[in-house]
Amino acid sequence: QIRLGFDFNFYPSNSYILSVSSLIDCSGNSNTNSVIFGIPDSALENEIVINEILFNPKEDGVDYVELFNNSNSFFDLAKLNLANFFSFGNEPYPENQQEISNETHLFNPYSYLVLCTDSAKVKDQYFTENSYDFIELDAFPSLSNDSGNICLVHQSLNQIIDAFSYSEDMHFSLLETREGVSLERLNVNKEAQRNDNWHSAASTVGYGTPSYQNSQLSLTQNSGVINI
């Protein structure tokens, strides 16, 4: 490890690139590398969203939850927990919280991240476009095969960033089986708790898209003309 010092300040909501060239390992191999980083901000409601969830995995598979950073800010996942929640009145309150990371882990703007207990099993059963965008949790909130809920919580403030209650009835009704089929969020800018904002992942992608853009997606922009 090398500790670097700089004679200027880094600012939140800015992206920086650190490039290192001509690194030589003990075998004499040369390498050039770069990394994008930023100063982590405090996540507000819906800046990080629950984008995909697998709650009824294939045989020998595991549940997973995919998050999407829906902002131009960096966030430190060590300050966030994954949890279930219960409702009191109209307000959700977290329970069964599980730590996402015990050390600083930056979540880059407009990127995806998959949370699970065994990333090797997810990668074995689904195509993963970004195989490094996974974090393994020691324990996972309870996700029943028929119905349940999940939320993302700010540790110190105990504030819910995003929350979603699901049921197997939200899957496409003509599926032969719901086992191993994830639910994908259609629009990250619409409320999570809308049944019409979720759809079963497409068969053409293997019924799940962990770590990359959903197969089921609602596009809001207009492009071209359709004549009937």
PDB file of C-alpha atoms in Angstrom, residues 7-209:
ATOM      1  CA  ASP A   7      -1.732  19.862  -1.971  1.00  0.00           C
ATOM      2  CA  PHE A   8      -5.373  20.624  -2.888  1.00  0.00           C
ATOM      3  CA  ASN A   9      -8.839  19.674  -1.677  1.00  0.00           C
ATOM      4  CA  PHE A  10     -11.101  17.073  -3.238  1.00  0.00           C
ATOM      5  CA  TYR A  11     -14.764  18.014  -3.460  1.00  0.00           C
ATOM      6  CA  PRO A  12     -17.897  15.851  -3.215  1.00  0.00           C
ATOM      7  CA  SER A  13     -19.895  15.221  -6.420  1.00  0.00           C
ATOM      8  CA  ASN A  14     -16.679  15.437  -8.476  1.00  0.00           C
ATOM      9  CA  SER A  15     -15.104  12.426 -10.181  1.00  0.00           C
ATOM     10  CA  TYR A  16     -11.325  12.071 -10.191  1.00  0.00           C
ATOM     11  CA  ILE A  17      -9.083   9.662 -12.079  1.00  0.00           C
ATOM     12  CA  LEU A  18      -5.861   8.365 -10.533  1.00  0.00           C
ATOM     13  CA  SER A  19      -3.520   6.843 -13.122  1.00  0.00           C
ATOM     14  CA  VAL A  20      -0.431   4.814 -12.356  1.00  0.00           C
ATOM     15  CA  SER A  21       1.905   3.769 -15.164  1.00  0.00           C
ATOM     16  CA  SER A  22       4.942   1.535 -15.541  1.00  0.00           C
ATOM     17  CA  LEU A  23       4.282  -0.560 -12.459  1.00  0.00           C
ATOM     18  CA  ILE A  24       6.581  -3.586 -12.453  1.00  0.00           C
ATOM     19  CA  ASP A  25       5.832  -6.684 -10.379  1.00  0.00           C
ATOM     20  CA  CYS A  26       8.362  -9.141  -8.945  1.00  0.00           C
ATOM     21  CA  SER A  27       8.342 -11.121 -12.212  1.00  0.00           C
ATOM     22  CA  GLY A  28       9.137  -8.038 -14.286  1.00  0.00           C
ATOM     23  CA  ASN A  29       5.661  -7.598 -15.800  1.00  0.00           C
ATOM     24  CA  SER A  30       4.779  -3.984 -16.534  1.00  0.00           C
ATOM     25  CA  ASN A  31       1.283  -2.655 -15.970  1.00  0.00           C
ATOM     26  CA  THR A  32      -0.633   0.604 -16.349  1.00  0.00           C
ATOM     27  CA  ASN A  33      -3.749   1.115 -14.296  1.00  0.00           C
ATOM     28  CA  SER A  34      -6.282   3.805 -13.439  1.00  0.00           C
ATOM     29  CA  VAL A  35      -9.149   4.112 -11.010  1.00  0.00           C
ATOM     30  CA  ILE A  36     -12.066   6.528 -10.732  1.00  0.00           C
ATOM     31  CA  PHE A  37     -12.744   7.828  -7.237  1.00  0.00           C
ATOM     32  CA  GLY A  38     -14.410  10.662  -5.365  1.00  0.00           C
ATOM     33  CA  ILE A  39     -15.184  11.971  -1.899  1.00  0.00           C
ATOM     34  CA  PRO A  40     -18.191  10.055  -0.527  1.00  0.00           C
ATOM     35  CA  ASP A  41     -21.345  12.021   0.186  1.00  0.00           C
ATOM     36  CA  SER A  42     -24.243  11.203   2.513  1.00  0.00           C
ATOM     37  CA  ALA A  43     -26.928   9.258   0.635  1.00  0.00           C
ATOM     38  CA  LEU A  44     -30.382  10.804   0.542  1.00  0.00           C
ATOM     39  CA  GLU A  45     -33.661   9.032  -0.143  1.00  0.00           C
ATOM     40  CA  ASN A  46     -33.783   7.421  -3.620  1.00  0.00           C
ATOM     41  CA  GLU A  47     -30.222   8.437  -4.531  1.00  0.00           C
ATOM     42  CA  ILE A  48     -29.461   4.735  -4.197  1.00  0.00           C
ATOM     43  CA  VAL A  49     -32.303   2.480  -5.345  1.00  0.00           C
ATOM     44  CA  ILE A  50     -33.130  -1.207  -5.176  1.00  0.00           C
ATOM     45  CA  ASN A  51     -32.989  -2.100  -8.857  1.00  0.00           C
ATOM     46  CA  GLU A  52     -33.348  -5.891  -8.986  1.00  0.00           C
ATOM     47  CA  ILE A  53     -34.109  -8.670  -6.533  1.00  0.00           C
ATOM     48  CA  LEU A  54     -33.894 -12.463  -6.642  1.00  0.00           C
ATOM     49  CA  PHE A  55     -35.843 -13.933  -3.716  1.00  0.00           C
ATOM     50  CA  ASN A  56     -36.583 -17.432  -5.077  1.00  0.00           C
ATOM     51  CA  PRO A  57     -33.202 -18.714  -6.288  1.00  0.00           C
ATOM     52  CA  LYS A  58     -32.453 -21.775  -8.376  1.00  0.00           C
ATOM     53  CA  GLU A  59     -31.421 -25.009  -6.685  1.00  0.00           C
ATOM     54  CA  ASP A  60     -28.099 -24.458  -4.879  1.00  0.00           C
ATOM     55  CA  GLY A  61     -28.407 -20.726  -5.637  1.00  0.00           C
ATOM     56  CA  VAL A  62     -28.619 -17.719  -3.336  1.00  0.00           C
ATOM     57  CA  ASP A  63     -30.739 -14.596  -3.048  1.00  0.00           C
ATOM     58  CA  TYR A  64     -29.323 -11.344  -4.361  1.00  0.00           C
ATOM     59  CA  VAL A  65     -30.218  -7.661  -4.352  1.00  0.00           C
ATOM     60  CA  GLU A  66     -28.878  -5.271  -6.985  1.00  0.00           C
ATOM     61  CA  LEU A  67     -28.440  -1.594  -6.100  1.00  0.00           C
ATOM     62  CA  PHE A  68     -28.133   1.303  -8.544  1.00  0.00           C
ATOM     63  CA  ASN A  69     -26.468   4.612  -7.715  1.00  0.00           C
ATOM     64  CA  ASN A  70     -29.001   7.006  -9.228  1.00  0.00           C
ATOM     65  CA  SER A  71     -26.925  10.150  -8.693  1.00  0.00           C
ATOM     66  CA  ASN A  72     -23.649  11.842  -9.625  1.00  0.00           C
ATOM     67  CA  SER A  73     -22.272  11.349  -6.090  1.00  0.00           C
ATOM     68  CA  PHE A  74     -19.985   8.740  -4.568  1.00  0.00           C
ATOM     69  CA  PHE A  75     -21.225   6.880  -1.482  1.00  0.00           C
ATOM     70  CA  ASP A  76     -19.422   4.828   1.137  1.00  0.00           C
ATOM     71  CA  LEU A  77     -21.170   1.462   1.519  1.00  0.00           C
ATOM     72  CA  ALA A  78     -19.589   1.019   4.945  1.00  0.00           C
ATOM     73  CA  LYS A  79     -22.160   3.561   6.163  1.00  0.00           C
ATOM     74  CA  LEU A  80     -25.153   1.604   4.823  1.00  0.00           C
ATOM     75  CA  ASN A  81     -26.988  -1.536   5.915  1.00  0.00           C
ATOM     76  CA  LEU A  82     -29.310  -3.938   4.126  1.00  0.00           C
ATOM     77  CA  ALA A  83     -32.389  -4.818   6.148  1.00  0.00           C
ATOM     78  CA  ASN A  84     -35.993  -5.959   6.316  1.00  0.00           C
ATOM     79  CA  PHE A  85     -38.576  -3.514   7.588  1.00  0.00           C
ATOM     80  CA  PHE A  86     -41.929  -3.350   9.324  1.00  0.00           C
ATOM     81  CA  SER A  87     -44.610  -0.708   8.932  1.00  0.00           C
ATOM     82  CA  PHE A  88     -46.001   1.324  11.810  1.00  0.00           C
ATOM     83  CA  GLY A  89     -48.731   3.582  10.555  1.00  0.00           C
ATOM     84  CA  ASN A  90     -47.561   4.586   7.097  1.00  0.00           C
ATOM     85  CA  GLU A  91     -43.864   4.665   7.990  1.00  0.00           C
ATOM     86  CA  PRO A  92     -41.356   1.811   7.437  1.00  0.00           C
ATOM     87  CA  TYR A  93     -38.885   0.983  10.212  1.00  0.00           C
ATOM     88  CA  PRO A  94     -35.805  -1.202   9.599  1.00  0.00           C
ATOM     89  CA  GLU A  95     -35.196  -4.507  11.349  1.00  0.00           C
ATOM     90  CA  ASN A  96     -32.764  -7.409  10.955  1.00  0.00           C
ATOM     91  CA  GLN A  97     -30.064  -5.049   9.664  1.00  0.00           C
ATOM     92  CA  GLN A  98     -26.985  -6.554   8.027  1.00  0.00           C
ATOM     93  CA  GLU A  99     -23.709  -4.704   7.516  1.00  0.00           C
ATOM     94  CA  ILE A 100     -22.761  -4.307   3.844  1.00  0.00           C
ATOM     95  CA  SER A 101     -19.063  -3.589   4.389  1.00  0.00           C
ATOM     96  CA  ASN A 102     -16.829  -3.144   7.431  1.00  0.00           C
ATOM     97  CA  GLU A 103     -14.364  -0.969   5.500  1.00  0.00           C
ATOM     98  CA  THR A 104     -14.653   1.915   3.059  1.00  0.00           C
ATOM     99  CA  HIS A 105     -16.106   0.755  -0.265  1.00  0.00           C
ATOM    100  CA  LEU A 106     -16.948   3.465  -2.798  1.00  0.00           C
ATOM    101  CA  PHE A 107     -20.150   3.178  -4.828  1.00  0.00           C
ATOM    102  CA  ASN A 108     -19.562   5.080  -8.075  1.00  0.00           C
ATOM    103  CA  PRO A 109     -22.185   7.322  -9.727  1.00  0.00           C
ATOM    104  CA  TYR A 110     -24.666   5.635 -12.083  1.00  0.00           C
ATOM    105  CA  SER A 111     -23.230   2.189 -11.450  1.00  0.00           C
ATOM    106  CA  TYR A 112     -24.597  -1.164 -10.293  1.00  0.00           C
ATOM    107  CA  LEU A 113     -23.677  -3.272  -7.282  1.00  0.00           C
ATOM    108  CA  VAL A 114     -24.880  -6.758  -6.342  1.00  0.00           C
ATOM    109  CA  LEU A 115     -25.242  -7.856  -2.706  1.00  0.00           C
ATOM    110  CA  CYS A 116     -25.368 -11.569  -1.865  1.00  0.00           C
ATOM    111  CA  THR A 117     -23.793 -14.183   0.406  1.00  0.00           C
ATOM    112  CA  ASP A 118     -22.023 -16.164  -2.346  1.00  0.00           C
ATOM    113  CA  SER A 119     -21.058 -14.270  -5.491  1.00  0.00           C
ATOM    114  CA  ALA A 120     -19.545 -17.376  -7.132  1.00  0.00           C
ATOM    115  CA  LYS A 121     -22.962 -19.059  -7.217  1.00  0.00           C
ATOM    116  CA  VAL A 122     -24.624 -15.996  -8.756  1.00  0.00           C
ATOM    117  CA  LYS A 123     -21.893 -15.708 -11.400  1.00  0.00           C
ATOM    118  CA  ASP A 124     -22.182 -19.423 -12.157  1.00  0.00           C
ATOM    119  CA  GLN A 125     -25.954 -19.251 -12.748  1.00  0.00           C
ATOM    120  CA  TYR A 126     -26.249 -15.841 -14.461  1.00  0.00           C
ATOM    121  CA  PHE A 127     -24.270 -13.785 -16.927  1.00  0.00           C
ATOM    122  CA  THR A 128     -22.552 -10.949 -15.061  1.00  0.00           C
ATOM    123  CA  GLU A 129     -21.274  -8.100 -17.192  1.00  0.00           C
ATOM    124  CA  ASN A 130     -19.277  -6.606 -14.309  1.00  0.00           C
ATOM    125  CA  SER A 131     -17.970  -9.507 -12.269  1.00  0.00           C
ATOM    126  CA  TYR A 132     -16.174  -7.233  -9.767  1.00  0.00           C
ATOM    127  CA  ASP A 133     -19.317  -5.298  -8.821  1.00  0.00           C
ATOM    128  CA  PHE A 134     -20.271  -7.723  -6.056  1.00  0.00           C
ATOM    129  CA  ILE A 135     -20.115  -7.553  -2.275  1.00  0.00           C
ATOM    130  CA  GLU A 136     -20.579 -10.665  -0.166  1.00  0.00           C
ATOM    131  CA  LEU A 137     -22.422 -10.223   3.124  1.00  0.00           C
ATOM    132  CA  ASP A 138     -21.824 -12.550   6.061  1.00  0.00           C
ATOM    133  CA  ALA A 139     -25.589 -12.769   6.548  1.00  0.00           C
ATOM    134  CA  PHE A 140     -28.559 -11.681   4.471  1.00  0.00           C
ATOM    135  CA  PRO A 141     -31.934 -10.262   5.475  1.00  0.00           C
ATOM    136  CA  SER A 142     -34.746 -12.795   5.262  1.00  0.00           C
ATOM    137  CA  LEU A 143     -36.248 -13.055   1.747  1.00  0.00           C
ATOM    138  CA  SER A 144     -39.162 -15.483   1.604  1.00  0.00           C
ATOM    139  CA  ASN A 145     -39.975 -17.212  -1.695  1.00  0.00           C
ATOM    140  CA  ASP A 146     -43.582 -15.995  -1.736  1.00  0.00           C
ATOM    141  CA  SER A 147     -43.517 -12.466  -0.254  1.00  0.00           C
ATOM    142  CA  GLY A 148     -41.302 -10.209   1.814  1.00  0.00           C
ATOM    143  CA  ASN A 149     -39.488  -6.899   1.864  1.00  0.00           C
ATOM    144  CA  ILE A 150     -36.043  -5.331   1.707  1.00  0.00           C
ATOM    145  CA  CYS A 151     -34.629  -1.868   2.373  1.00  0.00           C
ATOM    146  CA  LEU A 152     -31.389   0.099   2.370  1.00  0.00           C
ATOM    147  CA  VAL A 153     -30.612   1.942   5.603  1.00  0.00           C
ATOM    148  CA  HIS A 154     -28.183   4.687   6.607  1.00  0.00           C
ATOM    149  CA  GLN A 155     -26.334   3.242   9.627  1.00  0.00           C
ATOM    150  CA  SER A 156     -25.893   6.249  11.883  1.00  0.00           C
ATOM    151  CA  LEU A 157     -29.142   8.041  11.026  1.00  0.00           C
ATOM    152  CA  ASN A 158     -31.225   4.839  10.852  1.00  0.00           C
ATOM    153  CA  GLN A 159     -32.849   6.462   7.812  1.00  0.00           C
ATOM    154  CA  ILE A 160     -34.297   4.329   5.014  1.00  0.00           C
ATOM    155  CA  ILE A 161     -32.846   5.263   1.606  1.00  0.00           C
ATOM    156  CA  ASP A 162     -35.102   2.939  -0.413  1.00  0.00           C
ATOM    157  CA  ALA A 163     -37.587   0.186   0.474  1.00  0.00           C
ATOM    158  CA  PHE A 164     -39.490  -2.448  -1.487  1.00  0.00           C
ATOM    159  CA  SER A 165     -42.178  -4.992  -0.583  1.00  0.00           C
ATOM    160  CA  TYR A 166     -42.474  -7.841  -3.081  1.00  0.00           C
ATOM    161  CA  SER A 167     -44.664 -10.859  -3.732  1.00  0.00           C
ATOM    162  CA  GLU A 168     -44.433 -13.705  -6.236  1.00  0.00           C
ATOM    163  CA  ASP A 169     -47.677 -12.442  -7.821  1.00  0.00           C
ATOM    164  CA  MET A 170     -45.663  -9.528  -9.247  1.00  0.00           C
ATOM    165  CA  HIS A 171     -44.014 -11.950 -11.686  1.00  0.00           C
ATOM    166  CA  PHE A 172     -45.204 -12.301 -15.281  1.00  0.00           C
ATOM    167  CA  SER A 173     -48.313 -14.493 -15.097  1.00  0.00           C
ATOM    168  CA  LEU A 174     -47.348 -16.787 -18.014  1.00  0.00           C
ATOM    169  CA  LEU A 175     -44.057 -17.964 -16.506  1.00  0.00           C
ATOM    170  CA  GLU A 176     -43.851 -21.745 -16.223  1.00  0.00           C
ATOM    171  CA  THR A 177     -41.772 -21.400 -13.080  1.00  0.00           C
ATOM    172  CA  ARG A 178     -40.732 -18.469 -10.910  1.00  0.00           C
ATOM    173  CA  GLU A 179     -37.717 -20.234  -9.456  1.00  0.00           C
ATOM    174  CA  GLY A 180     -34.512 -18.450 -10.408  1.00  0.00           C
ATOM    175  CA  VAL A 181     -36.350 -15.489 -11.973  1.00  0.00           C
ATOM    176  CA  SER A 182     -35.510 -12.028 -10.666  1.00  0.00           C
ATOM    177  CA  LEU A 183     -37.793  -9.013 -10.478  1.00  0.00           C
ATOM    178  CA  GLU A 184     -36.391  -5.979 -12.297  1.00  0.00           C
ATOM    179  CA  ARG A 185     -37.279  -2.346 -11.705  1.00  0.00           C
ATOM    180  CA  LEU A 186     -38.573  -0.676 -14.856  1.00  0.00           C
ATOM    181  CA  ASN A 187     -37.847   2.944 -13.943  1.00  0.00           C
ATOM    182  CA  VAL A 188     -35.395   4.015 -11.238  1.00  0.00           C
ATOM    183  CA  ASN A 189     -37.050   7.434 -11.021  1.00  0.00           C
ATOM    184  CA  LYS A 190     -40.459   6.015 -10.125  1.00  0.00           C
ATOM    185  CA  GLU A 191     -41.414   4.790  -6.650  1.00  0.00           C
ATOM    186  CA  ALA A 192     -40.230   1.327  -5.718  1.00  0.00           C
ATOM    187  CA  GLN A 193     -43.546   0.444  -4.141  1.00  0.00           C
ATOM    188  CA  ARG A 194     -45.534   0.340  -7.385  1.00  0.00           C
ATOM    189  CA  ASN A 195     -46.410  -3.063  -8.815  1.00  0.00           C
ATOM    190  CA  ASP A 196     -46.387  -1.640 -12.347  1.00  0.00           C
ATOM    191  CA  ASN A 197     -42.755  -0.593 -11.875  1.00  0.00           C
ATOM    192  CA  TRP A 198     -41.493  -4.194 -11.702  1.00  0.00           C
ATOM    193  CA  HIS A 199     -41.364  -7.075 -14.159  1.00  0.00           C
ATOM    194  CA  SER A 200     -39.818 -10.529 -14.389  1.00  0.00           C
ATOM    195  CA  ALA A 201     -36.393 -10.578 -16.038  1.00  0.00           C
ATOM    196  CA  ALA A 202     -36.422 -11.794 -19.638  1.00  0.00           C
ATOM    197  CA  SER A 203     -35.700 -15.389 -20.635  1.00  0.00           C
ATOM    198  CA  THR A 204     -33.250 -14.105 -23.281  1.00  0.00           C
ATOM    199  CA  VAL A 205     -30.841 -13.002 -20.516  1.00  0.00           C
ATOM    200  CA  GLY A 206     -31.304 -16.094 -18.369  1.00  0.00           C
ATOM    201  CA  TYR A 207     -33.952 -14.521 -16.102  1.00  0.00           C
ATOM    202  CA  GLY A 208     -31.545 -12.201 -14.297  1.00  0.00           C
ATOM    203  CA  THR A 209     -29.183  -9.304 -14.985  1.00  0.00           C
TER     204      THR A 209
END
